Amino acid sequence: MDESNSSPLSDFIRDIIDEDMKTGKHQGRVATRFPPEPNGYPHIGHAKSVCLNFGIAAQYGGTCNLRLDDTDPSGESMEYVESIIRDVKWLGFDWQDRLYYASDYYDKLHRFAVQLIRMGKAYVCDLGVDEIREYRGTLTQPGRESPWRNRSVEENLSLFERMRAGEFDEGTRVLRAKIDMNSPNVTMRDPIMYRIKKVNHYRTGDSWCIYPMYDFAHCLSDSLEGITHSICTLEFENNRPLYDWFLEALNVIPRPQQIEFARLNLSFTVLSKRKLIELVGKGVVGGWDDPQMPTLSGMRRRGYTPEAIRDFCERIGVSKNDSLIDMALLENCVREDLNEKAPRVMAVLRPLRVVIDNYPEGRVEQFDCPYHPKNTEMGSRIVPFSRVLYIEQDDFMENPPKKFYRLAPGREVRLRYGYYIKCVGVAKNPDTGEVLEVRCTYDPETQSGFAPDGRKVDATIHWVSAAHSLPAEVRLYDRLFRVADPLGGGADFTEYLNPQSLEVLGTCRVEPSLAEAMPENRFQFERLGYFIVDQVDSRRGNRVFNRTVTLRDSWAKIAEKGAKR
RNA sequence: UGGGGCGUCGUCAAGCGGUAAGACACAGGAAUUUGGAUCCUGCAUUCGGAGGUUCGAAUCCUCCCGCCCCAGCCA
């Protein structure tokens, strides 16, 4: 990919930064951060944020931190931290030594909280969960002040210390910011800063039983790290006044600026962590790294390249519009990348036996076939040819429709890098009518791919020598959902799962050169699509290939139209 | 019927008062030892709607309509 001549990226966030650079707002500094909560595996939506944050830092000569925003120990774990680290690295980004955890700031955050109490801007509230909700009011009705709102500083200090000491049960007390119960913005109605959770934290263990809330922790973490532009998604727009409130109240320096952009939505899949957890939990998919998942680990296993994902993230742009990106764009990005990189190879997914009647029994020829039609530097491999071959079932039709121009009785086609063959007979199961074998003759003069007499052939099909080919399992992946917007259909999203999202083919045959294929090697199976050797299940004795994406298939479109008629 | 956002081609998205970029998708065609890749061509007289300001508006003003977010001791 040649990115050297592409114009620098531009969007409303970069416009803001350009302006800030001009006015010297942050002393000309740009510092961003990618702040995932380690409670799930990162997905393609996170990739958008990763590319944005790291991309901006790189573009402006700034830095981007990786910060694990672990303020709620329930649901967070080291496994998730590891997946995040692994996947962001895999995507191609480097935070150097700036790996941070919100949990590393617990002491400092605690001190900030005490400071707010001292200033009379925070108080311990004894209301229960339901009462707090009730006192908060509704979207159209203002809230009421808590009866505990005006405790003395001393009492608040002592109560907060006792909260920390574990003297109170979960849900019995919280620390709240004293802001405005009448605010039309519900977020500002005395938001909770700390809650009691007697839960073991995957990093701090049992040293805390009170944990800071996102709104309190995030802005201060940003300030502590010297973040200049705190980029987050649209749903936090309502929280911005609160983000600013804490920074202002504590008068901290530096003062980061929150900017919100629209999160990614992708057609035919879901990108909500909650929904993905559900798919994993229910066993709908095999795990977070199932190739059907839009997680980075799933996409990696599916065969997506980091380059393709980054390219995609650039192409979709950054705005504040709620959008649903067409999965076709993502698919286009991988195809474009893999078209350049993937060596071509032949594999037959649904084998149909072909016997070449006039080819000598026992004879074997070795064809030297290039790995790439354009890029000769990729070299070539030897493909053996013999009397009995396998071709794709789809490439033969006994009664072909008008636009089908592959093999059929009496028809001649070219075997890729091989001879012209002509169908002279069909062997069928007398009971079912199923085609068991096709009989052909070959023209020995056509090994170059052309006939000396100049006669043309309509199609070129792929093949594999029956005796020399290797068995393989191929997993055909398709879109996870049948509908573009599984969340917008009215029914539960799982109702829209695509039953054909995964099809496992156990009797495939691949050319012998693939004996050398290593896990995560990618190939184009000619005329079929791009495939990758599965990183977890593939063995020498049991090769497993995952289909990343099909090739563009204009025949499929024609066939589909024909079927609809 | 509170507040905060957003509405430009099927899907994204430029545009920032001077007369609608680009990408994907789609449709044709050329060429082709992958019905692939490649290459051409076409694809918004119109910017959610209605008024207004202006010589001139997607861009400014007014009103209306639609969609999204917020009432977790989640982030």
XYZ file of C-alpha atoms (C1' of nucleotides) in Angstrom:
640
model
C 0.000 0.000 0.000
C 1.420 3.329 -0.961
C 0.452 5.881 1.604
C 3.226 8.312 0.792
C 1.292 10.234 -1.795
C -2.062 10.250 -0.083
C -3.153 13.625 1.213
C -3.210 14.041 4.978
C -6.437 12.955 6.587
C -8.921 15.627 7.423
C -12.113 15.644 9.429
C -13.845 17.849 11.963
C -11.615 16.631 14.812
C -8.441 17.367 12.896
C -9.949 20.739 12.012
C -10.296 21.464 15.714
C -6.721 20.377 16.309
C -5.480 22.498 13.417
C -7.168 25.458 15.025
C -5.718 24.608 18.447
C -2.256 24.378 16.933
C -2.747 27.773 15.372
C -3.858 29.408 18.581
C -1.381 27.502 20.713
C -4.173 26.207 22.904
C -2.267 23.266 24.350
C 1.158 24.802 23.817
C 1.144 23.168 20.413
C 0.994 19.723 21.975
C -1.192 16.851 20.813
C -1.727 13.954 23.182
C -4.491 11.423 22.719
C -5.319 8.105 24.290
C -7.212 4.954 23.461
C -9.115 4.086 26.656
C -10.919 0.728 26.400
C -12.457 -0.956 29.401
C -11.030 -4.467 29.671
C -14.383 -6.209 29.791
C -14.436 -7.702 26.321
C -12.359 -8.233 23.218
C -11.817 -5.221 20.972
C -13.784 -5.172 17.725
C -13.709 -3.290 14.450
C -15.507 -0.391 16.113
C -12.611 -0.068 18.529
C -10.286 -0.168 15.543
C -11.902 3.016 14.282
C -11.075 4.710 17.560
C -7.582 3.222 17.668
C -6.826 4.445 14.153
C -8.253 7.849 14.957
C -6.346 8.357 18.189
C -3.039 6.875 17.099
C -3.426 8.333 13.640
C -3.912 11.853 14.951
C -0.978 11.524 17.313
C 1.266 10.413 14.471
C 0.003 13.091 12.115
C 0.667 15.917 14.567
C 3.880 14.588 16.029
C 2.157 13.855 19.307
C 1.619 10.815 21.459
C -1.163 8.340 22.016
C -1.393 6.371 25.247
C -2.994 3.011 25.716
C -5.063 3.276 28.847
C -7.125 0.505 30.327
C -10.119 2.192 31.805
C -10.687 -0.272 34.604
C -12.905 1.419 37.132
C -15.506 -1.312 37.503
C -13.887 -4.560 38.645
C -16.939 -6.671 37.864
C -16.462 -8.012 34.363
C -12.926 -6.811 33.902
C -10.044 -9.221 33.630
C -6.474 -9.718 32.593
C -7.609 -11.885 29.689
C -9.302 -8.847 28.205
C -6.314 -6.634 28.888
C -4.143 -9.112 27.035
C -6.503 -9.269 24.093
C -6.530 -5.486 23.840
C -2.762 -5.243 23.949
C -2.349 -8.019 21.419
C -4.919 -6.642 19.000
C -3.833 -3.011 19.070
C -0.278 -4.169 18.429
C -1.444 -6.421 15.643
C -3.282 -3.505 14.091
C 0.102 -1.854 13.866
C 0.180 0.744 16.615
C 2.802 1.413 19.254
C 2.284 3.189 22.572
C 5.914 2.624 23.553
C 6.157 2.806 27.330
C 2.843 4.583 27.758
C 0.665 1.717 28.906
C -1.554 3.015 31.678
C -4.374 1.801 33.871
C -7.038 3.885 35.521
C -6.515 1.572 38.489
C -3.020 3.007 38.834
C -4.653 6.320 39.629
C -6.879 5.060 42.433
C -4.825 6.794 45.133
C -4.728 10.066 43.294
C -8.389 9.895 42.451
C -9.169 9.225 46.070
C -7.247 12.341 47.039
C -9.147 14.370 44.478
C -12.376 13.116 45.968
C -11.305 14.127 49.445
C -10.381 17.506 48.084
C -13.851 17.960 46.640
C -15.364 17.001 49.970
C -13.219 19.576 51.700
C -14.400 22.185 49.236
C -17.961 21.279 50.049
C -18.486 20.020 46.512
C -19.011 16.375 47.291
C -20.970 14.518 49.920
C -21.727 11.062 51.147
C -25.305 10.117 50.399
C -27.110 7.410 52.352
C -29.920 6.951 49.872
C -30.400 3.456 48.485
C -30.274 2.530 44.825
C -34.002 2.949 44.301
C -34.168 6.157 46.281
C -31.386 7.706 44.306
C -33.213 6.909 41.131
C -36.395 8.351 42.520
C -34.709 11.527 43.718
C -33.056 11.979 40.346
C -36.337 12.909 38.754
C -37.084 12.142 35.128
C -36.196 13.571 31.770
C -39.015 16.068 32.063
C -39.151 16.551 35.820
C -36.356 18.002 37.932
C -34.827 15.959 40.699
C -34.979 16.535 44.454
C -32.059 17.145 46.695
C -30.916 14.298 48.852
C -31.579 14.749 52.567
C -27.867 14.005 53.073
C -26.738 16.745 50.764
C -25.799 19.240 53.422
C -23.752 17.196 55.827
C -20.724 18.872 57.313
C -17.367 18.493 55.688
C -16.125 16.632 58.749
C -18.959 14.154 58.665
C -18.487 13.604 54.934
C -14.779 13.075 55.395
C -15.307 10.583 58.134
C -18.082 8.757 56.319
C -16.046 8.555 53.129
C -13.104 7.142 55.046
C -15.374 4.578 56.605
C -16.711 3.699 53.168
C -13.196 3.105 52.085
C -12.473 1.075 55.195
C -15.239 -1.298 54.287
C -17.562 -0.451 57.147
C -20.641 -0.220 54.963
C -22.417 -2.652 52.733
C -22.669 -2.302 48.985
C -25.472 -0.022 47.923
C -25.858 1.678 51.271
C -23.799 4.774 50.597
C -22.149 6.609 47.727
C -20.062 9.684 47.292
C -21.775 12.281 45.143
C -20.771 15.509 43.525
C -22.876 18.433 44.710
C -23.973 20.040 41.473
C -27.571 20.717 40.556
C -30.595 18.488 41.025
C -32.578 20.814 38.786
C -30.284 20.569 35.822
C -32.088 19.697 32.606
C -29.075 17.497 31.949
C -29.687 14.450 34.103
C -25.966 13.738 34.164
C -25.452 16.832 36.313
C -27.974 15.889 39.014
C -25.457 15.155 41.762
C -23.689 12.343 39.915
C -22.167 9.493 41.827
C -18.378 9.615 42.122
C -17.711 6.519 44.208
C -19.690 3.426 44.965
C -19.006 0.547 47.314
C -18.142 -2.712 45.573
C -16.767 -5.497 47.651
C -15.339 -7.107 44.620
C -11.820 -8.258 43.975
C -10.138 -6.185 41.325
C -8.026 -8.076 38.788
C -5.137 -5.687 39.465
C -5.583 -4.071 42.845
C -6.983 -7.170 44.479
C -8.807 -6.372 47.712
C -7.057 -3.126 48.509
C -10.145 -1.146 47.545
C -13.813 -1.660 48.194
C -14.869 1.670 46.764
C -14.396 2.348 43.075
C -14.589 5.602 41.129
C -17.231 6.083 38.446
C -16.338 6.743 34.840
C -17.231 10.423 34.815
C -15.061 11.170 37.789
C -12.154 8.973 36.810
C -11.945 9.651 33.118
C -11.439 13.391 32.989
C -8.898 13.252 35.795
C -7.044 10.347 34.221
C -6.860 12.395 31.040
C -5.488 15.360 32.933
C -3.015 13.229 34.835
C -1.659 11.920 31.555
C -1.531 15.339 29.971
C -4.072 14.424 27.319
C -4.947 17.390 25.125
C -7.755 15.946 23.037
C -9.936 13.355 24.692
C -11.770 11.719 21.830
C -14.809 9.627 22.645
C -18.094 8.569 21.118
C -21.306 10.525 20.742
C -23.159 9.015 23.662
C -20.802 10.883 25.981
C -21.883 14.250 24.704
C -24.259 14.628 27.640
C -21.359 13.898 29.961
C -19.112 16.638 28.675
C -20.390 19.301 31.084
C -19.595 16.922 33.909
C -16.189 16.129 32.440
C -15.473 19.846 32.485
C -17.059 20.341 35.893
C -14.654 18.041 37.724
C -11.641 19.573 36.026
C -12.875 23.049 36.798
C -13.859 22.311 40.387
C -10.477 20.776 41.127
C -8.763 23.419 39.056
C -6.418 20.849 37.577
C -3.797 21.549 34.950
C -3.598 20.605 32.149
C -7.165 20.855 30.954
C -7.998 18.261 28.301
C -10.777 18.834 25.819
C -13.399 16.193 25.117
C -14.474 15.750 21.509
C -17.155 13.282 20.444
C -17.509 11.421 17.155
C -19.947 8.829 15.845
C -19.152 5.254 16.693
C -18.955 2.702 13.918
C -21.931 0.635 12.899
C -21.383 -2.066 10.305
C -24.100 -3.735 8.286
C -24.805 -7.434 8.769
C -23.130 -7.586 12.166
C -23.359 -6.075 15.642
C -20.702 -4.026 17.368
C -22.059 -3.708 20.851
C -19.876 -5.374 23.415
C -22.976 -6.487 25.295
C -24.335 -8.209 22.206
C -21.014 -9.809 21.396
C -20.754 -11.131 24.938
C -24.204 -12.590 24.463
C -23.170 -14.377 21.260
C -20.136 -15.803 23.003
C -22.074 -16.694 26.134
C -24.886 -18.436 24.287
C -22.459 -20.394 22.181
C -23.808 -18.914 18.968
C -20.181 -18.553 17.989
C -17.157 -20.495 19.128
C -15.647 -17.679 21.146
C -14.363 -14.145 20.934
C -11.939 -15.152 18.198
C -14.483 -17.015 16.099
C -13.967 -15.901 12.490
C -17.634 -14.961 12.347
C -17.068 -12.301 14.979
C -16.346 -8.651 14.162
C -13.702 -8.731 16.882
C -10.170 -8.027 15.785
C -9.101 -11.471 16.924
C -11.966 -13.005 14.953
C -11.174 -10.987 11.873
C -7.528 -11.866 12.161
C -8.399 -15.529 12.298
C -10.755 -14.990 9.397
C -7.837 -13.678 7.369
C -8.274 -9.928 7.452
C -5.013 -7.983 7.341
C -4.200 -5.050 9.618
C -3.569 -3.002 6.491
C -7.055 -3.669 5.187
C -8.625 -2.722 8.494
C -6.625 0.481 8.731
C -7.523 1.346 5.169
C -11.169 0.750 6.000
C -10.973 2.973 9.053
C -9.566 5.765 6.934
C -12.135 5.384 4.215
C -15.176 5.535 6.456
C -14.235 8.986 7.672
C -15.020 10.634 10.975
C -18.156 12.649 11.616
C -21.024 13.060 14.030
C -23.590 11.359 11.813
C -25.103 8.127 13.040
C -24.195 5.845 10.223
C -24.351 2.260 9.121
C -21.349 1.425 7.001
C -21.851 -1.048 4.213
C -20.026 -4.320 4.922
C -19.216 -4.333 1.212
C -16.732 -1.547 1.864
C -14.851 -3.636 4.410
C -14.883 -6.567 2.013
C -13.601 -4.336 -0.744
C -10.702 -3.290 1.479
C -9.529 -6.843 2.144
C -9.904 -7.867 -1.461
C -7.881 -4.910 -2.558
C -5.094 -5.720 -0.123
C -5.109 -9.462 -0.675
C -5.265 -9.108 -4.433
C -1.751 -7.715 -4.209
C -0.385 -9.973 -1.531
C -1.979 -13.387 -1.797
C -0.277 -16.102 -3.835
C -2.657 -17.886 -6.196
C -3.191 -21.562 -5.729
C -5.782 -24.122 -6.805
C -8.251 -25.860 -4.539
C -11.425 -27.749 -5.273
C -14.059 -27.315 -2.612
C -16.732 -29.694 -3.900
C -14.851 -32.231 -5.989
C -16.246 -33.727 -9.153
C -14.155 -36.503 -10.672
C -12.950 -35.999 -14.203
C -11.282 -38.743 -16.207
C -9.369 -37.809 -19.316
C -9.897 -40.790 -21.555
C -7.073 -40.122 -23.966
C -4.475 -39.229 -21.349
C -2.064 -42.090 -20.699
C -2.635 -43.931 -17.503
C 0.206 -43.481 -15.032
C 1.586 -40.445 -16.778
C 2.253 -37.331 -14.690
C 3.275 -33.902 -15.930
C 4.644 -31.130 -13.758
C 3.348 -27.696 -14.674
C 5.210 -24.646 -13.510
C 2.556 -22.177 -12.415
C 3.139 -18.596 -11.313
C 1.958 -17.582 -7.867
C 0.667 -14.264 -9.122
C -0.565 -13.232 -12.562
C 1.082 -9.795 -12.386
C 3.755 -9.959 -9.756
C 6.378 -12.354 -11.111
C 8.569 -11.774 -8.083
C 6.250 -14.019 -6.142
C 7.687 -16.923 -8.094
C 5.981 -20.146 -9.044
C 5.261 -23.654 -7.888
C 4.913 -27.037 -9.520
C 1.433 -28.434 -10.050
C 1.143 -32.059 -11.134
C -1.266 -33.098 -13.870
C -2.555 -36.612 -14.474
C -5.368 -38.631 -15.998
C -7.812 -38.280 -13.145
C -8.637 -34.841 -11.862
C -11.111 -33.090 -9.647
C -12.931 -30.003 -10.753
C -15.547 -27.954 -8.957
C -19.063 -29.372 -9.120
C -20.260 -25.875 -9.967
C -18.101 -25.862 -13.061
C -20.072 -28.584 -14.771
C -23.717 -28.602 -15.768
C -25.414 -31.312 -17.729
C -28.082 -28.913 -18.943
C -26.521 -25.489 -18.822
C -28.616 -22.321 -19.001
C -27.777 -19.817 -21.715
C -25.226 -17.715 -19.865
C -23.341 -20.600 -18.299
C -20.187 -21.138 -20.271
C -18.198 -23.630 -18.283
C -18.004 -27.385 -18.849
C -21.015 -29.231 -20.235
C -21.551 -32.216 -22.523
C -19.854 -31.559 -25.829
C -18.242 -28.353 -24.538
C -14.580 -27.561 -24.421
C -12.960 -25.478 -21.665
C -9.437 -24.678 -20.627
C -7.917 -26.054 -17.463
C -6.042 -23.271 -15.741
C -2.364 -23.588 -16.689
C -3.257 -26.862 -18.426
C -4.914 -28.259 -21.497
C -8.180 -27.771 -23.271
C -10.522 -30.558 -22.320
C -13.791 -31.531 -23.898
C -16.637 -33.316 -22.174
C -17.491 -36.525 -23.969
C -19.594 -38.282 -21.400
C -21.202 -38.275 -17.991
C -21.511 -41.105 -15.503
C -24.549 -40.789 -13.263
C -26.082 -42.571 -10.376
C -28.977 -44.383 -12.078
C -31.224 -43.889 -9.062
C -30.611 -40.292 -8.099
C -29.376 -38.882 -11.364
C -26.443 -37.380 -9.510
C -23.406 -36.800 -11.696
C -20.637 -39.056 -10.408
C -17.986 -38.530 -12.985
C -17.301 -36.621 -16.136
C -15.422 -38.168 -19.040
C -13.285 -35.888 -21.143
C -10.664 -35.894 -23.838
C -7.798 -33.472 -23.905
C -5.996 -31.783 -26.750
C -2.233 -32.363 -26.312
C -1.502 -29.342 -28.483
C -3.009 -26.901 -26.000
C -0.721 -27.053 -23.006
C 0.347 -23.470 -23.615
C -3.204 -22.519 -22.890
C -4.064 -21.913 -26.526
C -4.916 -24.068 -29.473
C -2.554 -23.933 -32.478
C -5.558 -23.756 -34.775
C -6.689 -20.613 -32.980
C -9.954 -21.986 -31.700
C -11.182 -20.265 -28.579
C -12.733 -21.565 -25.441
C -15.233 -19.691 -23.290
C -14.043 -20.606 -19.839
C -11.013 -21.453 -17.799
C -11.636 -23.610 -14.772
C -9.456 -24.682 -11.884
C -8.605 -28.277 -11.057
C -6.435 -30.541 -9.009
C -4.869 -33.914 -9.754
C -6.838 -36.568 -7.873
C -3.853 -38.666 -6.923
C -1.599 -35.784 -5.980
C -3.970 -33.420 -4.254
C -4.206 -33.138 -0.502
C -7.361 -33.417 1.555
C -8.415 -30.336 3.455
C -11.215 -28.887 5.470
C -12.481 -25.527 4.335
C -14.667 -23.264 6.410
C -16.821 -20.979 4.354
C -17.744 -17.871 6.248
C -20.492 -15.523 5.270
C -22.195 -12.603 6.960
C -23.232 -13.252 10.561
C -26.719 -11.810 10.072
C -29.235 -12.070 7.271
C -30.232 -8.448 7.554
C -28.235 -5.252 7.289
C -29.377 -3.878 10.620
C -30.017 -6.717 13.083
C -30.669 -4.236 15.884
C -33.246 -2.276 13.953
C -35.585 -5.062 12.945
C -37.932 -5.026 15.902
C -37.246 -8.573 17.022
C -34.359 -9.773 19.144
C -31.190 -9.494 17.123
C -30.459 -13.208 17.384
C -33.594 -13.816 15.331
C -31.704 -12.441 12.369
C -28.659 -14.672 12.593
C -27.642 -16.077 9.236
C -27.856 -19.868 9.384
C -25.346 -20.012 6.542
C -22.841 -17.861 8.339
C -20.567 -20.874 8.537
C -20.439 -23.858 6.232
C -17.832 -26.512 6.834
C -16.634 -28.508 3.850
C -14.768 -31.625 4.851
C -13.913 -33.202 1.517
C -11.963 -30.503 -0.234
C -8.838 -31.169 -2.281
C -5.973 -28.727 -2.513
C -2.892 -28.718 -4.713
C 0.195 -30.402 -3.214
C 2.187 -27.174 -2.827
C -0.075 -26.397 0.090
C 1.624 -29.112 2.102
C 4.049 -26.370 3.098
C 1.385 -23.890 4.161
C 1.800 -22.608 7.685
C -0.861 -21.261 10.033
C -1.905 -17.739 9.082
C -0.552 -18.059 5.537
C -2.977 -16.473 3.117
C -3.831 -17.593 -0.400
C -6.178 -16.890 -3.179
C -7.859 -20.104 -4.235
C -8.280 -19.234 -7.873
C -11.793 -18.259 -8.840
C -13.051 -18.860 -5.293
C -11.761 -16.302 -2.851
C -9.127 -15.548 -0.285
C -8.336 -18.124 2.365
C -6.101 -18.383 5.399
C -4.712 -21.408 7.185
C -6.581 -21.516 10.484
C -4.307 -20.563 13.325
C -5.877 -22.813 15.911
C -7.265 -25.927 14.247
C -5.028 -26.537 11.274
C -2.555 -29.427 11.550
C -0.330 -31.194 9.099
C -2.664 -34.112 9.020
C -5.793 -31.973 8.986
C -5.399 -28.782 7.053
C -8.038 -26.191 7.773
C -8.581 -23.120 5.634
C -10.886 -20.250 6.494
C -12.460 -18.220 3.758
C -11.757 -14.561 4.378
C -13.915 -13.273 1.564
C -15.077 -14.477 -1.817
C -13.807 -13.039 -5.037
C -16.163 -10.665 -6.739
C -18.418 -13.011 -8.628
C -20.326 -11.668 -11.593
C -21.535 -15.146 -12.478
C -23.168 -15.433 -9.069
C -25.105 -12.272 -9.835
C -26.235 -13.581 -13.183
C -27.205 -16.917 -11.659
C -29.108 -15.159 -8.902
C -31.045 -13.071 -11.363
C -31.819 -16.204 -13.358
C -33.048 -17.992 -10.259
C -35.364 -15.159 -9.348
C -37.089 -15.293 -12.690
C -44.630 18.065 26.146
C -36.653 18.524 29.500
C -31.698 18.607 27.673
C -27.894 17.285 24.150
C -26.721 15.893 19.023
C -27.536 14.853 13.785
C -30.096 15.364 8.809
C -25.842 16.294 1.242
C -26.536 10.083 -4.181
C -28.437 3.043 -2.328
C -24.152 3.389 1.823
C -20.316 6.544 3.762
C -18.548 11.558 2.966
C -16.344 16.526 1.059
C -18.377 21.282 0.965
C -17.617 26.710 5.657
C -22.106 32.669 0.532
C -20.050 32.123 -5.845
C -23.250 28.059 -8.429
C -22.796 19.610 -5.554
C -15.355 16.301 -4.586
C -14.235 11.327 -3.727
C -15.028 6.189 -2.120
C -18.043 1.764 -1.868
C -22.394 -0.144 -4.244
C -24.955 -0.334 -8.799
C -25.383 -0.336 -14.441
C -23.038 -0.653 -19.187
C -18.570 -1.529 -22.180
C -13.169 -2.811 -23.402
C -9.567 -6.304 -22.536
C -8.550 -11.045 -20.233
C -5.355 -18.550 -19.457
C -9.191 -16.456 -12.451
C -17.165 -14.894 -15.085
C -10.875 -12.259 -10.665
C -7.585 -8.112 -11.211
C -7.253 -3.925 -14.770
C -9.276 0.023 -17.889
C -13.136 3.236 -19.702
C -18.381 5.196 -19.230
C -22.821 6.364 -16.595
C -24.874 7.374 -11.704
C -27.677 14.121 -6.652
C -30.214 20.830 -11.847
C -29.940 19.115 -6.139
C -28.462 19.222 -0.484
C -35.067 16.675 5.414
C -39.362 20.461 4.335
C -41.374 25.475 3.923
C -40.536 30.510 4.040
C -36.956 34.637 4.233
C -32.044 37.541 3.493
C -28.823 38.133 -0.925
C -27.025 39.742 -7.589
C -26.118 34.717 -5.828
C -27.657 29.870 -0.350
C -26.235 22.946 0.815
C -23.723 27.010 3.146
C -26.915 32.975 6.738
C -32.045 33.713 9.418
C -37.055 31.756 10.911
C -40.448 27.980 11.538
C -41.582 22.904 10.849
C -40.423 17.512 10.180
C -37.475 13.156 11.092
C -33.633 10.217 13.506
C -30.052 9.285 17.647
C -28.397 9.873 22.938
C -29.471 10.790 28.402
C -33.594 8.899 34.040
C -26.754 2.215 35.711
C -24.182 2.615 42.506
C -21.924 0.491 33.453
C -18.404 2.739 30.304
